[in-house]
mmCIF file of C-alpha atoms and ligand atoms in Angstrom:
data_model
loop_
_atom_site.group_PDB
_atom_site.id
_atom_site.type_symbol
_atom_site.label_atom_id
_atom_site.label_comp_id
_atom_site.label_asym_id
_atom_site.label_seq_id
_atom_site.Cartn_x
_atom_site.Cartn_y
_atom_site.Cartn_z
ATOM 1 C CA UNK A 1 36.619 43.512 -32.706
ATOM 2 C CA UNK A 2 35.420 39.948 -33.019
ATOM 3 C CA UNK A 3 31.682 39.446 -32.689
ATOM 4 C CA UNK A 4 32.022 37.276 -29.575
ATOM 5 C CA UNK A 5 33.896 40.078 -27.826
ATOM 6 C CA UNK A 6 31.320 42.661 -28.862
ATOM 7 C CA UNK A 7 28.570 40.405 -27.529
ATOM 8 C CA UNK A 8 30.517 39.812 -24.314
ATOM 9 C CA UNK A 9 30.735 43.565 -23.739
ATOM 10 C CA UNK A 10 26.986 43.985 -24.259
ATOM 11 C CA UNK A 11 26.186 41.013 -22.015
ATOM 12 C CA UNK A 12 28.308 42.473 -19.260
ATOM 13 C CA UNK A 13 26.940 45.972 -19.747
ATOM 14 C CA UNK A 14 23.295 44.968 -19.518
ATOM 15 C CA UNK A 15 23.327 41.822 -17.387
ATOM 16 C CA UNK A 16 26.126 42.064 -14.832
ATOM 17 C CA UNK A 17 24.470 42.785 -11.528
ATOM 18 C CA UNK A 18 27.500 42.240 -9.345
ATOM 19 C CA UNK A 19 29.079 44.895 -7.224
ATOM 20 C CA UNK A 20 31.811 46.659 -9.229
ATOM 21 C CA UNK A 21 33.815 47.601 -6.181
ATOM 22 C CA UNK A 22 34.653 44.109 -5.015
ATOM 23 C CA UNK A 23 32.302 41.670 -6.773
ATOM 24 C CA UNK A 24 33.168 41.930 -10.465
ATOM 25 C CA UNK A 25 36.625 42.798 -11.707
ATOM 26 C CA UNK A 26 35.584 43.919 -15.219
ATOM 27 C CA UNK A 27 36.691 47.505 -14.709
ATOM 28 C CA UNK A 28 40.038 46.515 -13.247
ATOM 29 C CA UNK A 29 41.106 44.162 -15.994
ATOM 30 C CA UNK A 30 42.673 46.829 -18.157
ATOM 31 C CA UNK A 31 42.140 48.011 -21.702
ATOM 32 C CA UNK A 32 44.569 45.763 -23.553
ATOM 33 C CA UNK A 33 43.550 42.676 -25.484
ATOM 34 C CA UNK A 34 44.903 40.451 -22.706
ATOM 35 C CA UNK A 35 41.973 41.555 -20.541
ATOM 36 C CA UNK A 36 40.051 38.775 -22.333
ATOM 37 C CA UNK A 37 42.248 36.257 -20.493
ATOM 38 C CA UNK A 38 41.247 37.686 -17.130
ATOM 39 C CA UNK A 39 38.463 36.475 -14.886
ATOM 40 C CA UNK A 40 35.449 38.681 -15.608
ATOM 41 C CA UNK A 41 36.149 39.221 -19.305
ATOM 42 C CA UNK A 42 36.753 35.518 -19.804
ATOM 43 C CA UNK A 43 33.516 34.672 -17.991
ATOM 44 C CA UNK A 44 31.495 36.882 -20.325
ATOM 45 C CA UNK A 45 33.439 35.822 -23.403
ATOM 46 C CA UNK A 46 32.524 32.210 -22.609
ATOM 47 C CA UNK A 47 28.867 33.215 -22.232
ATOM 48 C CA UNK A 48 28.971 35.035 -25.573
ATOM 49 C CA UNK A 49 30.484 31.983 -27.294
ATOM 50 C CA UNK A 50 27.769 29.728 -25.863
ATOM 51 C CA UNK A 51 25.092 32.175 -26.965
ATOM 52 C CA UNK A 52 26.550 32.247 -30.482
ATOM 53 C CA UNK A 53 26.461 28.451 -30.629
ATOM 54 C CA UNK A 54 22.770 28.480 -29.705
ATOM 55 C CA UNK A 55 21.823 31.547 -31.757
ATOM 56 C CA UNK A 56 24.405 32.200 -34.487
ATOM 57 C CA UNK A 57 22.366 35.139 -35.811
ATOM 58 C CA UNK A 58 22.266 37.041 -32.530
ATOM 59 C CA UNK A 59 23.472 40.647 -32.634
ATOM 60 C CA UNK A 60 24.609 43.017 -29.948
ATOM 61 C CA UNK A 61 21.522 45.125 -30.683
ATOM 62 C CA UNK A 62 19.349 42.177 -29.661
ATOM 63 C CA UNK A 63 21.230 41.798 -26.389
ATOM 64 C CA UNK A 64 20.949 45.517 -25.768
ATOM 65 C CA UNK A 65 17.215 45.552 -26.502
ATOM 66 C CA UNK A 66 16.559 42.628 -24.151
ATOM 67 C CA UNK A 67 18.602 44.385 -21.489
ATOM 68 C CA UNK A 68 16.711 47.655 -21.933
ATOM 69 C CA UNK A 69 13.287 45.974 -21.895
ATOM 70 C CA UNK A 70 14.133 43.985 -18.764
ATOM 71 C CA UNK A 71 15.317 47.148 -17.063
ATOM 72 C CA UNK A 72 11.990 48.769 -17.901
ATOM 73 C CA UNK A 73 13.073 51.298 -20.540
HETATM 74 ZN ZN1 ZN B 101 30.573 43.328 -13.895
#
């Protein structure tokens, strides 16, 4: 999987705080590659691309660690 998609998944996993019943459609956008064209996946893919422009060295571990620390783990 491309790095920007891996980062997008981590960003969503640790930073989406929307309601997953009717607020965020991530879980309803399917498992195929075309999910990246849909609303929630595209929103996080765009965020991941911006993050990579600002910090080309960023890894998904970094995103995960920030998410865990902010959550208090
Ligand atoms: Zn979500």
